[in-house]
PDB file of C-alpha atoms in Angstrom:
ATOM      1  CA  MET A   1       0.059  -0.050  -0.016  1.00 49.00           C
ATOM      2  CA  HIS A   2       1.338   3.320  -1.021  1.00 55.00           C
ATOM      3  CA  SER A   3       1.871   5.791   1.909  1.00 60.00           C
ATOM      4  CA  GLU A   4       1.318   9.500   1.397  1.00 70.00           C
ATOM      5  CA  ARG A   5       4.055  10.273   4.005  1.00 77.00           C
ATOM      6  CA  ALA A   6       7.319  11.525   2.683  1.00 75.00           C
ATOM      7  CA  PRO A   7      10.277   8.991   3.161  1.00 84.00           C
ATOM      8  CA  TRP A   8      12.137   9.372   6.484  1.00 85.00           C
ATOM      9  CA  TYR A   9      15.247  10.743   4.847  1.00 87.00           C
ATOM     10  CA  LEU A  10      13.372  13.419   3.045  1.00 89.00           C
ATOM     11  CA  ARG A  11      11.596  14.494   6.368  1.00 88.00           C
ATOM     12  CA  LEU A  12      15.063  14.353   8.119  1.00 92.00           C
ATOM     13  CA  ALA A  13      16.557  16.562   5.465  1.00 92.00           C
ATOM     14  CA  THR A  14      13.690  18.967   5.602  1.00 91.00           C
ATOM     15  CA  TRP A  15      13.972  19.319   9.462  1.00 92.00           C
ATOM     16  CA  GLY A  16      17.719  19.570   9.197  1.00 93.00           C
ATOM     17  CA  GLY A  17      17.329  22.524   6.759  1.00 91.00           C
ATOM     18  CA  VAL A  18      14.792  24.197   9.067  1.00 89.00           C
ATOM     19  CA  ILE A  19      17.070  23.909  12.019  1.00 91.00           C
ATOM     20  CA  PHE A  20      20.192  24.998  10.078  1.00 92.00           C
ATOM     21  CA  LEU A  21      18.277  28.201   8.983  1.00 87.00           C
ATOM     22  CA  HIS A  22      16.705  29.083  12.315  1.00 87.00           C
ATOM     23  CA  PHE A  23      19.628  28.111  14.668  1.00 89.00           C
ATOM     24  CA  PRO A  24      21.389  31.475  14.325  1.00 86.00           C
ATOM     25  CA  LEU A  25      18.162  33.248  15.231  1.00 86.00           C
ATOM     26  CA  LEU A  26      17.837  31.144  18.261  1.00 86.00           C
ATOM     27  CA  ILE A  27      21.330  32.086  19.275  1.00 84.00           C
ATOM     28  CA  ILE A  28      20.551  35.737  18.919  1.00 83.00           C
ATOM     29  CA  ALA A  29      17.345  35.476  20.930  1.00 84.00           C
ATOM     30  CA  ILE A  30      19.184  33.786  23.700  1.00 82.00           C
ATOM     31  CA  TYR A  31      21.821  36.637  23.731  1.00 80.00           C
ATOM     32  CA  ALA A  32      18.963  39.110  24.152  1.00 81.00           C
ATOM     33  CA  PHE A  33      18.592  37.826  27.710  1.00 82.00           C
ATOM     34  CA  ASN A  34      22.445  37.826  28.324  1.00 80.00           C
ATOM     35  CA  THR A  35      23.670  39.646  31.514  1.00 77.00           C
ATOM     36  CA  GLU A  36      26.930  40.550  29.937  1.00 74.00           C
ATOM     37  CA  ASP A  37      27.584  44.044  28.603  1.00 70.00           C
ATOM     38  CA  ALA A  38      30.240  43.485  25.944  1.00 65.00           C
ATOM     39  CA  ALA A  39      32.136  40.164  25.646  1.00 60.00           C
ATOM     40  CA  PHE A  40      29.602  37.442  25.039  1.00 65.00           C
ATOM     41  CA  SER A  41      30.407  33.906  26.024  1.00 69.00           C
ATOM     42  CA  PHE A  42      28.294  30.809  25.417  1.00 71.00           C
ATOM     43  CA  PRO A  43      26.447  29.651  27.201  1.00 72.00           C
ATOM     44  CA  PRO A  44      25.297  32.970  28.815  1.00 72.00           C
ATOM     45  CA  GLN A  45      26.580  33.637  32.297  1.00 75.00           C
ATOM     46  CA  GLY A  46      23.051  34.684  33.262  1.00 76.00           C
ATOM     47  CA  LEU A  47      19.616  35.736  32.145  1.00 79.00           C
ATOM     48  CA  THR A  48      18.043  39.171  32.480  1.00 80.00           C
ATOM     49  CA  LEU A  49      15.265  41.373  30.993  1.00 83.00           C
ATOM     50  CA  ARG A  50      17.331  44.479  31.394  1.00 81.00           C
ATOM     51  CA  TRP A  51      18.051  45.085  27.733  1.00 80.00           C
ATOM     52  CA  PHE A  52      14.409  45.008  26.768  1.00 83.00           C
ATOM     53  CA  SER A  53      13.563  47.824  29.379  1.00 83.00           C
ATOM     54  CA  GLU A  54      16.497  49.845  28.167  1.00 81.00           C
ATOM     55  CA  ALA A  55      15.441  49.499  24.542  1.00 80.00           C
ATOM     56  CA  ALA A  56      11.802  50.410  25.426  1.00 81.00           C
ATOM     57  CA  GLY A  57      13.141  53.574  27.210  1.00 80.00           C
ATOM     58  CA  ARG A  58      14.984  54.874  24.095  1.00 83.00           C
ATOM     59  CA  SER A  59      12.832  57.101  21.834  1.00 84.00           C
ATOM     60  CA  ASP A  60      15.139  56.575  18.869  1.00 84.00           C
ATOM     61  CA  ILE A  61      14.617  52.832  18.941  1.00 84.00           C
ATOM     62  CA  LEU A  62      10.827  53.250  19.282  1.00 86.00           C
ATOM     63  CA  GLN A  63      10.799  55.726  16.381  1.00 88.00           C
ATOM     64  CA  ALA A  64      12.731  53.257  14.285  1.00 86.00           C
ATOM     65  CA  VAL A  65      10.425  50.429  15.089  1.00 85.00           C
ATOM     66  CA  THR A  66       7.341  52.518  14.447  1.00 87.00           C
ATOM     67  CA  LEU A  67       8.661  53.811  11.095  1.00 87.00           C
ATOM     68  CA  SER A  68       9.591  50.162  10.139  1.00 86.00           C
ATOM     69  CA  LEU A  69       6.033  48.957  10.906  1.00 87.00           C
ATOM     70  CA  LYS A  70       4.427  51.870   9.041  1.00 88.00           C
ATOM     71  CA  ILE A  71       6.545  51.196   5.940  1.00 86.00           C
ATOM     72  CA  ALA A  72       5.845  47.478   6.076  1.00 86.00           C
ATOM     73  CA  ALA A  73       2.120  48.081   6.379  1.00 86.00           C
ATOM     74  CA  LEU A  74       1.971  50.558   3.543  1.00 88.00           C
ATOM     75  CA  SER A  75       4.241  48.810   1.255  1.00 87.00           C
ATOM     76  CA  THR A  76       2.514  45.432   1.808  1.00 87.00           C
ATOM     77  CA  ALA A  77      -0.968  46.933   1.281  1.00 88.00           C
ATOM     78  CA  ILE A  78       0.108  48.474  -2.002  1.00 88.00           C
ATOM     79  CA  ALA A  79       1.732  45.224  -3.114  1.00 86.00           C
ATOM     80  CA  LEU A  80      -1.347  43.168  -2.226  1.00 87.00           C
ATOM     81  CA  VAL A  81      -3.560  45.405  -4.494  1.00 88.00           C
ATOM     82  CA  LEU A  82      -1.205  45.803  -7.333  1.00 87.00           C
ATOM     83  CA  GLY A  83       0.138  42.218  -7.255  1.00 85.00           C
ATOM     84  CA  THR A  84      -3.369  40.669  -7.303  1.00 84.00           C
ATOM     85  CA  LEU A  85      -4.564  42.927 -10.147  1.00 85.00           C
ATOM     86  CA  ALA A  86      -1.561  42.138 -12.121  1.00 84.00           C
ATOM     87  CA  ALA A  87      -1.871  38.401 -11.567  1.00 84.00           C
ATOM     88  CA  GLY A  88      -5.588  38.680 -12.476  1.00 81.00           C
ATOM     89  CA  ALA A  89      -4.835  40.513 -15.709  1.00 81.00           C
ATOM     90  CA  LEU A  90      -2.260  37.968 -16.832  1.00 81.00           C
ATOM     91  CA  TRP A  91      -4.257  35.008 -15.720  1.00 78.00           C
ATOM     92  CA  ARG A  92      -6.990  35.054 -18.232  1.00 74.00           C
ATOM     93  CA  SER A  93      -5.864  37.770 -20.766  1.00 72.00           C
ATOM     94  CA  ALA A  94      -3.968  36.932 -23.934  1.00 71.00           C
ATOM     95  CA  PHE A  95      -2.300  39.878 -25.479  1.00 73.00           C
ATOM     96  CA  PHE A  96       0.868  40.890 -27.419  1.00 77.00           C
ATOM     97  CA  GLY A  97       3.687  41.359 -24.992  1.00 73.00           C
ATOM     98  CA  LYS A  98       2.282  39.325 -22.114  1.00 75.00           C
ATOM     99  CA  ASN A  99       5.565  37.445 -21.519  1.00 77.00           C
ATOM    100  CA  ALA A 100       7.335  40.750 -21.457  1.00 81.00           C
ATOM    101  CA  VAL A 101       5.105  42.153 -18.803  1.00 79.00           C
ATOM    102  CA  SER A 102       5.530  39.042 -16.780  1.00 78.00           C
ATOM    103  CA  LEU A 103       9.232  39.498 -16.989  1.00 78.00           C
ATOM    104  CA  LEU A 104       9.070  43.078 -15.933  1.00 78.00           C
ATOM    105  CA  LEU A 105       7.026  42.149 -12.988  1.00 77.00           C
ATOM    106  CA  LEU A 106       9.707  39.694 -11.920  1.00 77.00           C
ATOM    107  CA  LEU A 107      12.702  41.854 -12.554  1.00 77.00           C
ATOM    108  CA  PRO A 108      12.900  43.459  -9.042  1.00 77.00           C
ATOM    109  CA  ILE A 109      13.343  40.058  -7.366  1.00 76.00           C
ATOM    110  CA  ALA A 110      15.715  38.769 -10.173  1.00 76.00           C
ATOM    111  CA  LEU A 111      18.090  41.759 -10.102  1.00 76.00           C
ATOM    112  CA  PRO A 112      20.359  42.532  -7.139  1.00 79.00           C
ATOM    113  CA  GLY A 113      18.758  44.805  -4.700  1.00 77.00           C
ATOM    114  CA  ILE A 114      21.520  47.474  -5.130  1.00 82.00           C
ATOM    115  CA  ILE A 115      20.679  47.659  -8.957  1.00 83.00           C
ATOM    116  CA  THR A 116      16.978  48.114  -8.239  1.00 80.00           C
ATOM    117  CA  GLY A 117      17.606  50.708  -5.493  1.00 81.00           C
ATOM    118  CA  LEU A 118      19.908  52.745  -7.706  1.00 85.00           C
ATOM    119  CA  ALA A 119      17.461  52.643 -10.586  1.00 84.00           C
ATOM    120  CA  LEU A 120      14.710  53.808  -8.332  1.00 83.00           C
ATOM    121  CA  LEU A 121      16.929  56.570  -6.830  1.00 84.00           C
ATOM    122  CA  THR A 122      17.719  57.739 -10.295  1.00 86.00           C
ATOM    123  CA  ALA A 123      14.029  57.749 -11.278  1.00 85.00           C
ATOM    124  CA  PHE A 124      13.117  59.641  -8.098  1.00 86.00           C
ATOM    125  CA  LYS A 125      15.848  62.253  -8.786  1.00 86.00           C
ATOM    126  CA  ALA A 126      14.662  62.569 -12.352  1.00 86.00           C
ATOM    127  CA  VAL A 127      11.200  63.660 -11.295  1.00 85.00           C
ATOM    128  CA  GLY A 128      12.420  65.832  -8.515  1.00 83.00           C
ATOM    129  CA  LEU A 129      11.274  63.498  -5.640  1.00 81.00           C
ATOM    130  CA  GLU A 130      13.472  63.787  -2.602  1.00 82.00           C
ATOM    131  CA  PRO A 131      14.216  60.642  -0.495  1.00 80.00           C
ATOM    132  CA  GLY A 132      11.727  60.230   2.311  1.00 82.00           C
ATOM    133  CA  LEU A 133       8.836  58.028   3.584  1.00 84.00           C
ATOM    134  CA  LEU A 134       7.151  57.903   0.178  1.00 86.00           C
ATOM    135  CA  THR A 135      10.284  56.724  -1.720  1.00 86.00           C
ATOM    136  CA  ILE A 136      10.997  54.085   0.931  1.00 86.00           C
ATOM    137  CA  VAL A 137       7.417  52.745   0.589  1.00 86.00           C
ATOM    138  CA  VAL A 138       7.616  52.789  -3.190  1.00 85.00           C
ATOM    139  CA  GLY A 139      10.999  50.956  -3.140  1.00 84.00           C
ATOM    140  CA  HIS A 140       9.804  48.317  -0.728  1.00 85.00           C
ATOM    141  CA  ALA A 141       6.495  47.892  -2.576  1.00 85.00           C
ATOM    142  CA  THR A 142       8.369  47.279  -5.852  1.00 84.00           C
ATOM    143  CA  PHE A 143       9.873  44.208  -4.362  1.00 82.00           C
ATOM    144  CA  CYS A 144       6.750  43.082  -2.443  1.00 83.00           C
ATOM    145  CA  VAL A 145       4.609  43.287  -5.505  1.00 85.00           C
ATOM    146  CA  VAL A 146       6.749  40.498  -7.075  1.00 85.00           C
ATOM    147  CA  VAL A 147       6.248  38.152  -3.953  1.00 84.00           C
ATOM    148  CA  VAL A 148       2.480  38.836  -4.071  1.00 85.00           C
ATOM    149  CA  PHE A 149       2.311  38.417  -7.790  1.00 85.00           C
ATOM    150  CA  ASN A 150       4.075  35.026  -7.662  1.00 83.00           C
ATOM    151  CA  ASN A 151       1.812  33.613  -5.040  1.00 84.00           C
ATOM    152  CA  VAL A 152      -1.489  34.819  -6.486  1.00 85.00           C
ATOM    153  CA  ILE A 153      -0.698  33.886 -10.146  1.00 84.00           C
ATOM    154  CA  ALA A 154       0.279  30.412  -8.903  1.00 82.00           C
ATOM    155  CA  ARG A 155      -3.157  30.079  -7.110  1.00 84.00           C
ATOM    156  CA  PHE A 156      -5.001  31.506 -10.117  1.00 82.00           C
ATOM    157  CA  ARG A 157      -3.499  28.839 -12.308  1.00 80.00           C
ATOM    158  CA  ARG A 158      -4.882  26.189  -9.887  1.00 82.00           C
ATOM    159  CA  THR A 159      -8.361  27.712  -9.858  1.00 77.00           C
ATOM    160  CA  SER A 160     -10.791  26.353 -12.266  1.00 77.00           C
ATOM    161  CA  TRP A 161     -12.426  29.085 -14.513  1.00 77.00           C
ATOM    162  CA  SER A 162     -15.593  26.978 -14.388  1.00 79.00           C
ATOM    163  CA  MET A 163     -16.288  28.159 -10.850  1.00 81.00           C
ATOM    164  CA  VAL A 164     -16.274  31.759 -12.092  1.00 77.00           C
ATOM    165  CA  GLU A 165     -18.555  30.868 -15.092  1.00 78.00           C
ATOM    166  CA  ALA A 166     -20.952  28.953 -12.741  1.00 85.00           C
ATOM    167  CA  SER A 167     -21.152  31.938 -10.501  1.00 82.00           C
ATOM    168  CA  MET A 168     -21.925  34.373 -13.373  1.00 80.00           C
ATOM    169  CA  ASP A 169     -24.493  31.847 -14.777  1.00 80.00           C
ATOM    170  CA  LEU A 170     -26.343  31.926 -11.460  1.00 83.00           C
ATOM    171  CA  GLY A 171     -26.821  35.617 -11.661  1.00 82.00           C
ATOM    172  CA  ALA A 172     -23.827  36.951  -9.561  1.00 80.00           C
ATOM    173  CA  THR A 173     -22.390  40.243 -10.585  1.00 79.00           C
ATOM    174  CA  GLY A 174     -18.593  40.643 -11.164  1.00 76.00           C
ATOM    175  CA  TRP A 175     -18.086  41.992  -7.702  1.00 82.00           C
ATOM    176  CA  GLN A 176     -20.098  39.177  -6.075  1.00 82.00           C
ATOM    177  CA  THR A 177     -18.171  36.612  -8.013  1.00 81.00           C
ATOM    178  CA  PHE A 178     -14.830  38.170  -6.961  1.00 80.00           C
ATOM    179  CA  ARG A 179     -15.963  38.468  -3.305  1.00 81.00           C
ATOM    180  CA  TYR A 180     -17.493  35.014  -2.768  1.00 82.00           C
ATOM    181  CA  VAL A 181     -15.737  32.775  -5.360  1.00 80.00           C
ATOM    182  CA  VAL A 182     -12.379  34.279  -6.416  1.00 78.00           C
ATOM    183  CA  LEU A 183     -11.266  35.988  -3.097  1.00 77.00           C
ATOM    184  CA  PRO A 184     -11.797  32.892  -0.868  1.00 79.00           C
ATOM    185  CA  ASN A 185      -9.638  30.831  -3.220  1.00 79.00           C
ATOM    186  CA  LEU A 186      -6.922  33.479  -2.983  1.00 78.00           C
ATOM    187  CA  GLY A 187      -6.916  33.773   0.786  1.00 78.00           C
ATOM    188  CA  SER A 188      -3.922  31.660   1.619  1.00 79.00           C
ATOM    189  CA  ALA A 189      -1.976  32.996  -1.411  1.00 80.00           C
ATOM    190  CA  LEU A 190      -2.610  36.609  -0.242  1.00 81.00           C
ATOM    191  CA  LEU A 191      -1.654  35.618   3.352  1.00 82.00           C
ATOM    192  CA  ALA A 192       1.580  34.055   2.148  1.00 79.00           C
ATOM    193  CA  GLY A 193       2.370  36.951  -0.056  1.00 77.00           C
ATOM    194  CA  GLY A 194       1.559  39.502   2.540  1.00 76.00           C
ATOM    195  CA  ASN A 195       3.621  37.701   5.150  1.00 78.00           C
ATOM    196  CA  ALA A 196       6.608  37.411   2.913  1.00 73.00           C
ATOM    197  CA  GLY A 197       6.223  41.010   1.915  1.00 68.00           C
ATOM    198  CA  ILE A 198       6.264  42.176   5.622  1.00 73.00           C
ATOM    199  CA  ARG A 199       9.159  39.949   6.506  1.00 70.00           C
ATOM    200  CA  SER A 200      11.187  41.374   3.570  1.00 67.00           C
ATOM    201  CA  VAL A 201      10.633  44.935   4.871  1.00 63.00           C
ATOM    202  CA  VAL A 202      10.851  44.358   8.644  1.00 61.00           C
TER     203      VAL A 202
END
């Protein structure tokens, strides 16, 4: 009888990869409770919450955290809207240059970040836009759109168009079809894209 579970060696390799990727984060988290001021030794000589209270008492750190969260929220919201619209347009439409548009949407994640950043900075300077909150949000949204687009277009390709046709045949409007048929199918893809977008910013 065929088992749906992955072979033990594949599961072992998967867990090994997860541990390998997250182990450094665990070490950093442990050091956040360390009692030492400068020279860190392992294992920690003691545990304390002192550093959290000191960080909470510094206005510059709180301002930086607030700014990061604001940028993450704005850029992710923009990416969710634009990425979903772009995926929907490329899902069912057939037009000249469709592959070129897909390539342009994927370029920000394919190119090195420094190249994308310099290109955006040059474009901002060309239109007389000084670096600030708006330019930071646009820059991060440019990358986040790719993440959302990839997740949503993959889900669209696995969604049967007959569901949309059935909804329209039963008298649903375009908005009702999107709200009750399309959007529920995109829920996990939007969640994954939004999560990845926020993590890439924060």
